[in-house]
């Protein structure tokens, strides 16, 4: 079984670290590869052009348990996971840490437009089909992710990174109580 996960981001200031961590852990526990799809609308933050879209970018990650993870690919850090947990459990303390600059750019996510999500999902389906029926000039084992920029009209394949020692701890654990060993999921 192969799964697709779509993460929509309105800006790159803060990744969906909690959801990404859980998806990586699920994949590792049950040895299920999956596609993680993220999109970003990059807008001007200040000045007279505030809100103007500068670029539309995205990444399709093919995550295989036992190989590199979204963590080793620098999609998020353990600090991001801690910050998102604090935001969910103690929003007042999280807001204070953002103000004190302890947490980088914690922002509310907003959904991207449907055409961008459809484009990213289409790339993921075509990546999946390339893995079933190899036609690329690059070996599938060397393609960990595909990045795109609609502003630059660019597609870039990224190579597999080192195996993830953190997610590697969960390989093949299957069912656990509490779910994934996380009390907050029980």
Coordinates of N, CA and C in Angstrom, one line a residue:
X1 N 0.8 -1.2 0.0 CA 0.0 0.0 0.0 C 0.9 1.2 0.0
X2 N 0.6 2.2 -0.8 CA 1.3 3.5 -0.9 C 0.4 4.6 -0.5
X3 N 0.9 5.6 0.2 CA 0.0 6.7 0.7 C 0.5 8.0 0.1
X4 N -0.4 8.9 0.0 CA -0.1 10.3 -0.4 C -0.5 11.2 0.7
X5 N 0.4 12.2 1.0 CA 0.0 13.2 2.1 C 0.2 14.5 1.5
X6 N -0.8 15.4 1.6 CA -0.7 16.7 1.0 C -0.6 17.7 2.2
X7 N 0.5 18.5 2.2 CA 0.6 19.5 3.2 C 0.6 20.9 2.5
X8 N -0.3 21.7 2.9 CA -0.4 23.0 2.2 C 0.2 24.1 3.2
X9 N 1.0 24.9 2.6 CA 1.7 25.9 3.4 C 1.5 27.3 2.8
X10 N 1.2 28.3 3.6 CA 1.1 29.6 3.0 C 2.4 30.3 3.1
X11 N 3.3 29.9 3.9 CA 4.7 30.4 3.9 C 5.6 29.4 4.4
X12 N 6.9 29.7 4.2 CA 7.9 28.7 4.6 C 8.4 29.0 6.1
X13 N 7.9 29.9 6.8 CA 8.3 30.2 8.1 C 8.2 29.1 9.1
X14 N 7.3 28.2 8.9 CA 7.1 27.1 9.9 C 6.5 25.9 9.2
X15 N 7.2 24.8 9.2 CA 6.8 23.6 8.6 C 5.7 22.9 9.5
X16 N 5.0 22.0 8.9 CA 4.0 21.2 9.6 C 4.7 20.1 10.3
X17 N 5.6 20.4 11.2 CA 6.6 19.4 11.8 C 5.8 18.3 12.5
X18 N 4.8 18.6 13.3 CA 4.1 17.6 14.0 C 3.5 16.5 13.0
X19 N 2.7 17.0 12.0 CA 2.1 16.1 11.1 C 3.2 15.3 10.3
X20 N 4.2 16.0 9.9 CA 5.3 15.3 9.1 C 6.0 14.3 10.0
X21 N 6.2 14.6 11.3 CA 6.8 13.6 12.2 C 5.9 12.4 12.3
X22 N 4.6 12.6 12.5 CA 3.7 11.5 12.7 C 3.6 10.6 11.4
X23 N 3.6 11.3 10.2 CA 3.6 10.5 9.0 C 4.8 9.7 8.8
X24 N 6.0 10.3 9.1 CA 7.3 9.5 9.1 C 7.2 8.3 10.0
X25 N 6.7 8.6 11.2 CA 6.7 7.5 12.2 C 5.7 6.4 11.8
X26 N 4.6 6.8 11.3 CA 3.6 5.7 10.8 C 4.2 4.9 9.7
X27 N 4.9 5.6 8.7 CA 5.5 4.9 7.6 C 6.6 3.9 8.2
X28 N 7.4 4.4 9.1 CA 8.4 3.5 9.7 C 7.9 2.4 10.5
X29 N 6.9 2.6 11.3 CA 6.3 1.6 12.1 C 5.7 0.4 11.2
X30 N 5.0 0.8 10.2 CA 4.3 -0.1 9.3 C 5.0 -0.4 8.0
X31 N 6.2 0.1 7.8 CA 7.0 -0.1 6.6 C 6.2 0.2 5.3
X32 N 5.6 1.4 5.3 CA 4.8 1.8 4.2 C 5.5 3.1 3.6
X33 N 5.9 3.0 2.3 CA 6.4 4.2 1.7 C 5.2 5.1 1.4
X34 N 5.6 6.4 1.3 CA 4.5 7.4 1.0 C 5.1 8.6 0.3
X35 N 4.2 9.4 -0.3 CA 4.6 10.7 -0.9 C 4.1 11.8 0.0
X36 N 4.9 12.7 0.2 CA 4.6 13.9 1.0 C 4.6 15.1 0.0
X37 N 3.5 15.8 -0.1 CA 3.4 16.9 -1.1 C 3.3 18.2 -0.3
X38 N 4.1 19.2 -0.6 CA 4.0 20.5 0.1 C 4.1 21.6 -0.9
X39 N 3.3 22.6 -0.8 CA 3.3 23.7 -1.6 C 3.4 25.0 -0.8
X40 N 4.0 26.0 -1.4 CA 4.2 27.3 -0.8 C 3.9 28.4 -1.7
X41 N 3.1 29.4 -1.3 CA 2.9 30.6 -2.0 C 3.8 31.7 -1.4
X42 N 4.8 32.1 -2.0 CA 5.8 33.0 -1.4 C 5.4 34.4 -1.8
X43 N 5.0 35.2 -0.8 CA 4.4 36.5 -1.0 C 5.3 37.6 -0.4
X44 N 5.3 38.8 -0.9 CA 6.0 39.9 -0.3 C 5.4 40.1 1.1
X45 N 6.3 40.3 2.1 CA 5.8 40.5 3.5 C 5.6 42.0 3.9
X46 N 6.3 42.9 3.2 CA 6.2 44.3 3.6 C 6.2 45.2 2.4
X47 N 6.0 46.5 2.6 CA 6.0 47.5 1.6 C 4.8 47.6 0.8
X48 N 4.8 48.4 -0.3 CA 3.7 48.6 -1.1 C 3.2 47.4 -1.9
X49 N 4.1 46.4 -2.1 CA 3.8 45.2 -2.8 C 3.4 44.0 -1.8
X50 N 3.2 44.4 -0.6 CA 2.8 43.4 0.4 C 1.7 42.5 -0.1
X51 N 1.8 41.2 0.0 CA 0.8 40.3 -0.5 C 1.0 39.8 -1.9
X52 N 1.8 40.5 -2.7 CA 2.1 40.1 -4.1 C 2.8 38.8 -4.1
X53 N 2.4 37.8 -4.9 CA 3.0 36.5 -5.0 C 4.4 36.7 -5.7
X54 N 5.5 36.3 -5.1 CA 6.8 36.3 -5.7 C 7.1 35.0 -6.5
X55 N 6.6 33.9 -5.9 CA 6.9 32.6 -6.5 C 5.9 31.6 -5.9
X56 N 5.7 30.5 -6.6 CA 4.9 29.4 -6.2 C 5.8 28.2 -6.3
X57 N 6.1 27.6 -5.2 CA 7.0 26.5 -5.1 C 6.4 25.3 -4.4
X58 N 7.0 24.1 -4.6 CA 6.5 22.9 -4.0 C 7.5 21.8 -4.1
X59 N 7.3 20.8 -3.2 CA 8.2 19.6 -3.2 C 7.4 18.4 -3.1
X60 N 7.7 17.4 -3.8 CA 7.1 16.0 -3.7 C 8.2 15.1 -3.2
X61 N 8.1 14.7 -2.0 CA 9.0 13.8 -1.3 C 8.5 12.3 -1.4
X62 N 9.4 11.4 -1.9 CA 9.1 10.0 -1.8 C 9.8 9.5 -0.6
X63 N 9.1 9.1 0.4 CA 9.7 8.6 1.7 C 9.6 7.1 1.8
X64 N 10.7 6.5 1.9 CA 10.8 5.0 2.1 C 11.4 4.7 3.5
X65 N 10.6 4.0 4.3 CA 11.1 3.7 5.6 C 12.5 3.0 5.6
X66 N 13.3 3.4 6.5 CA 14.7 2.8 6.5 C 15.7 3.6 5.7
X67 N 15.2 4.6 4.9 CA 16.1 5.4 4.1 C 16.0 6.8 4.7
X68 N 16.3 7.8 3.9 CA 16.2 9.2 4.5 C 14.8 9.6 4.8
X69 N 14.6 10.5 5.7 CA 13.3 10.9 6.2 C 13.1 12.4 5.9
X70 N 12.0 13.0 6.2 CA 11.8 14.4 6.0 C 12.7 15.2 7.0
X71 N 13.1 14.5 8.1 CA 14.0 15.1 9.0 C 15.4 15.3 8.4
X72 N 15.9 14.2 7.9 CA 17.3 14.2 7.3 C 17.3 15.0 6.0
X73 N 16.1 15.3 5.4 CA 16.1 16.1 4.2 C 15.9 17.6 4.6
X74 N 15.9 17.9 5.9 CA 15.8 19.2 6.4 C 14.5 19.9 6.1
X75 N 13.4 19.1 6.0 CA 12.1 19.7 5.8 C 11.6 20.3 7.1
X76 N 12.1 19.7 8.2 CA 11.8 20.3 9.6 C 12.9 19.8 10.5
X77 N 13.0 20.4 11.6 CA 14.0 20.1 12.6 C 13.3 19.6 13.9
X78 N 14.0 19.0 14.8 CA 13.4 18.6 16.1 C 13.0 19.9 16.9
X79 N 13.6 21.0 16.6 CA 13.2 22.2 17.3 C 11.8 22.6 16.7
X80 N 11.5 22.4 15.4 CA 10.2 22.7 14.9 C 9.2 21.8 15.5
X81 N 9.5 20.5 15.8 CA 8.6 19.6 16.4 C 8.3 20.1 17.8
X82 N 9.3 20.5 18.6 CA 9.1 21.0 19.9 C 8.2 22.3 19.9
X83 N 8.5 23.2 19.0 CA 7.8 24.4 18.9 C 6.3 24.2 18.6
X84 N 6.0 23.3 17.6 CA 4.6 23.0 17.3 C 3.9 22.4 18.5
X85 N 4.6 21.5 19.2 CA 4.0 20.9 20.4 C 3.7 21.9 21.4
X86 N 4.6 22.9 21.6 CA 4.3 23.9 22.6 C 3.2 24.8 22.1
X87 N 3.1 25.1 20.8 CA 2.0 25.9 20.3 C 0.7 25.2 20.5
X88 N 0.6 23.9 20.4 CA -0.7 23.2 20.6 C -1.0 23.1 22.0
X89 N 0.0 22.9 22.9 CA -0.3 22.6 24.3 C -0.3 23.9 25.2
X90 N 0.4 24.9 24.8 CA 0.5 26.1 25.6 C 0.7 27.3 24.6
X91 N -0.4 27.8 23.9 CA -0.3 28.8 22.9 C 0.3 30.1 23.5
X92 N 0.0 30.4 24.8 CA 0.5 31.7 25.4 C 2.0 31.6 25.5
X93 N 2.5 30.5 26.0 CA 4.0 30.3 26.1 C 4.6 30.3 24.7
X94 N 4.0 29.7 23.7 CA 4.5 29.7 22.4 C 4.6 31.1 21.8
X95 N 3.5 31.9 22.0 CA 3.5 33.3 21.5 C 4.6 34.1 22.2
X96 N 4.9 33.9 23.5 CA 5.9 34.6 24.2 C 7.3 34.2 23.6
X97 N 7.5 32.9 23.3 CA 8.8 32.5 22.8 C 9.0 33.0 21.3
X98 N 7.9 33.1 20.6 CA 8.1 33.8 19.2 C 8.5 35.2 19.4
X99 N 7.8 35.9 20.3 CA 8.1 37.3 20.6 C 9.6 37.5 21.1
X100 N 10.0 36.5 21.9 CA 11.4 36.5 22.5 C 12.4 36.0 21.5
X101 N 11.9 35.6 20.3 CA 12.7 35.0 19.2 C 13.3 33.7 19.6
X102 N 12.7 32.9 20.4 CA 13.1 31.5 20.7 C 12.6 30.6 19.7
X103 N 11.5 30.9 19.1 CA 10.9 30.0 18.0 C 10.9 30.8 16.7
X104 N 11.4 30.2 15.7 CA 11.5 30.9 14.4 C 10.1 30.9 13.7
X105 N 9.7 32.1 13.3 CA 8.5 32.3 12.5 C 7.3 31.4 12.6
X106 N 6.8 31.2 13.8 CA 5.6 30.4 13.9 C 4.4 31.3 13.3
X107 N 3.8 30.7 12.3 CA 2.7 31.4 11.6 C 1.5 30.5 11.3
X108 N 0.4 31.1 11.2 CA -0.8 30.3 10.9 C -0.8 29.9 9.4
X109 N -1.1 28.7 9.1 CA -1.0 28.2 7.7 C -2.4 28.5 7.1
X110 N -2.4 28.8 5.8 CA -3.6 29.0 5.0 C -3.5 28.1 3.8
X111 N -4.6 27.6 3.3 CA -4.6 26.7 2.2 C -4.2 27.4 0.9
X112 N -3.5 26.7 0.0 CA -3.1 27.2 -1.3 C -4.2 27.0 -2.2
X113 N -4.1 27.6 -3.4 CA -5.1 27.5 -4.4 C -5.2 26.1 -5.0
X114 N -6.3 25.7 -5.5 CA -6.5 24.4 -6.0 C -5.7 24.0 -7.2
X115 N -5.4 25.0 -8.1 CA -4.6 24.7 -9.3 C -3.2 24.3 -8.9
X116 N -2.6 24.9 -7.8 CA -1.3 24.6 -7.4 C -1.3 23.2 -6.7
X117 N -2.3 22.9 -5.9 CA -2.3 21.6 -5.3 C -2.5 20.5 -6.3
X118 N -3.3 20.8 -7.4 CA -3.5 19.8 -8.4 C -2.3 19.6 -9.2
X119 N -1.5 20.7 -9.5 CA -0.2 20.5 -10.2 C 0.7 19.7 -9.3
X120 N 0.8 19.9 -8.0 CA 1.7 19.2 -7.2 C 1.3 17.7 -7.1
X121 N 0.0 17.5 -7.0 CA -0.5 16.1 -6.9 C -0.3 15.4 -8.2
X122 N -0.4 16.1 -9.3 CA -0.1 15.4 -10.6 C 1.4 15.0 -10.7
X123 N 2.3 15.9 -10.2 CA 3.7 15.5 -10.2 C 3.9 14.3 -9.4
X124 N 3.2 14.2 -8.2 CA 3.4 13.0 -7.4 C 2.9 11.7 -8.1
X125 N 1.8 11.8 -8.7 CA 1.2 10.7 -9.5 C 2.2 10.3 -10.6
X126 N 2.7 11.2 -11.3 CA 3.7 10.9 -12.3 C 5.0 10.3 -11.8
X127 N 5.4 10.8 -10.6 CA 6.6 10.2 -9.9 C 6.3 8.7 -9.6
X128 N 5.1 8.5 -9.0 CA 4.7 7.1 -8.7 C 4.7 6.3 -10.0
X129 N 4.1 6.8 -11.1 CA 4.1 6.0 -12.3 C 5.5 5.7 -12.8
X130 N 6.4 6.7 -12.7 CA 7.8 6.5 -13.1 C 8.5 5.4 -12.3
X131 N 8.1 5.2 -11.0 CA 8.6 4.2 -10.2 C 8.0 2.8 -10.6
X132 N 6.8 2.8 -11.0 CA 6.2 1.5 -11.5 C 6.7 1.1 -12.9
X133 N 6.9 2.1 -13.8 CA 7.3 1.9 -15.1 C 8.5 2.8 -15.4
X134 N 9.7 2.4 -15.0 CA 10.8 3.3 -15.1 C 11.1 3.8 -16.5
X135 N 11.0 5.2 -16.6 CA 11.3 5.8 -17.9 C 12.2 7.0 -17.8
X136 N 12.5 7.4 -16.6 CA 13.4 8.5 -16.3 C 14.9 8.2 -16.7
X137 N 15.6 9.2 -17.0 CA 17.0 9.0 -17.3 C 17.8 8.9 -16.0
X138 N 17.2 9.3 -14.9 CA 17.8 9.2 -13.5 C 17.2 8.0 -12.9
X139 N 18.0 7.1 -12.2 CA 17.5 5.9 -11.5 C 16.6 6.4 -10.4
X140 N 15.4 5.6 -10.3 CA 14.4 6.0 -9.3 C 15.0 6.0 -7.9
X141 N 16.0 5.1 -7.6 CA 16.6 5.0 -6.3 C 17.3 6.3 -5.9
X142 N 17.7 7.1 -7.0 CA 18.4 8.3 -6.7 C 17.5 9.6 -6.6
X143 N 16.2 9.4 -6.8 CA 15.2 10.5 -6.8 C 14.4 10.4 -5.5
X144 N 14.8 11.2 -4.5 CA 14.2 11.3 -3.2 C 13.0 12.3 -3.2
X145 N 13.2 13.4 -4.0 CA 12.2 14.4 -4.0 C 12.3 15.2 -5.3
X146 N 11.2 15.8 -5.7 CA 11.1 16.7 -6.9 C 10.7 18.0 -6.4
X147 N 11.4 19.1 -6.7 CA 11.1 20.4 -6.3 C 10.6 21.1 -7.6
X148 N 9.6 22.0 -7.4 CA 9.2 22.8 -8.6 C 9.1 24.3 -8.2
X149 N 9.3 25.2 -9.1 CA 9.1 26.6 -9.0 C 8.3 27.0 -10.2
X150 N 7.1 27.5 -10.0 CA 6.3 28.0 -11.1 C 6.7 29.3 -11.6
X151 N 7.3 30.1 -10.7 CA 7.9 31.4 -11.0 C 9.1 31.3 -12.0
X152 N 9.9 30.3 -11.7 CA 11.1 30.1 -12.5 C 10.9 29.0 -13.6
X153 N 9.7 28.4 -13.6 CA 9.4 27.3 -14.6 C 10.5 26.3 -14.5
X154 N 10.7 25.7 -13.3 CA 11.8 24.8 -13.0 C 11.3 23.5 -12.3
X155 N 11.8 22.4 -12.7 CA 11.6 21.1 -12.0 C 13.0 20.6 -11.6
X156 N 13.3 20.2 -10.4 CA 14.6 19.7 -9.9 C 14.4 18.5 -9.1
X157 N 15.2 17.4 -9.5 CA 15.2 16.2 -8.7 C 16.3 16.3 -7.7
X158 N 16.0 15.9 -6.4 CA 17.0 15.9 -5.4 C 17.3 14.4 -5.0
X159 N 18.6 14.1 -4.8 CA 19.0 12.8 -4.5 C 18.7 12.4 -3.1
X160 N 18.7 11.1 -2.8 CA 18.5 10.5 -1.5 C 19.6 11.0 -0.6
X161 N 19.2 11.2 0.7 CA 20.1 11.7 1.7 C 20.6 10.5 2.5
X162 N 21.3 10.7 3.6 CA 21.7 9.6 4.5 C 20.5 9.0 5.2
X163 N 20.6 7.8 5.6 CA 19.5 7.1 6.3 C 19.2 7.9 7.6
X164 N 18.0 7.9 8.0 CA 17.6 8.6 9.2 C 17.8 7.8 10.5
X165 N 18.7 8.2 11.4 CA 18.9 7.4 12.6 C 17.7 7.5 13.5
X166 N 16.9 8.6 13.5 CA 15.8 8.8 14.4 C 14.6 8.0 14.0
X167 N 14.2 8.1 12.7 CA 13.1 7.3 12.2 C 13.4 5.8 12.1
X168 N 14.7 5.5 11.9 CA 15.2 4.1 11.8 C 14.9 3.4 13.1
X169 N 14.8 4.0 14.2 CA 14.5 3.3 15.5 C 13.1 2.7 15.5
X170 N 12.2 3.2 14.6 CA 10.8 2.7 14.6 C 10.5 1.7 13.5
X171 N 11.5 1.3 12.8 CA 11.3 0.4 11.6 C 10.6 -0.9 12.0
X172 N 9.4 -1.2 11.5 CA 8.7 -2.4 11.6 C 8.1 -2.6 13.0
X173 N 7.9 -1.6 13.8 CA 7.4 -1.8 15.2 C 5.9 -2.1 15.1
X174 N 5.2 -1.8 14.0 CA 3.8 -2.1 13.9 C 2.9 -1.5 15.0
X175 N 1.9 -2.2 15.4 CA 1.0 -1.7 16.4 C 1.6 -1.5 17.7
X176 N 1.4 -0.4 18.4 CA 1.9 -0.1 19.7 C 0.8 0.6 20.5
X177 N 0.9 0.4 21.8 CA 0.0 1.2 22.6 C 0.8 2.0 23.6
X178 N 0.6 3.3 23.6 CA -0.3 4.1 22.8 C 0.2 4.1 21.4
X179 N -0.7 4.5 20.4 CA -0.3 4.6 19.0 C 1.0 5.3 18.8
X180 N 1.9 4.6 18.1 CA 3.3 5.1 17.8 C 4.1 5.4 19.0
X181 N 3.6 4.9 20.2 CA 4.3 5.2 21.4 C 4.1 6.6 21.9
X182 N 3.2 7.4 21.3 CA 2.9 8.8 21.7 C 1.6 8.9 22.5
X183 N 1.8 9.4 23.7 CA 0.6 9.5 24.6 C -0.4 10.4 24.0
X184 N 0.0 11.5 23.3 CA -1.0 12.4 22.7 C -1.8 11.8 21.6
X185 N -1.5 10.6 21.1 CA -2.3 10.0 20.1 C -3.2 8.9 20.7
X186 N -3.1 8.7 22.0 CA -3.9 7.7 22.6 C -5.4 8.1 22.9

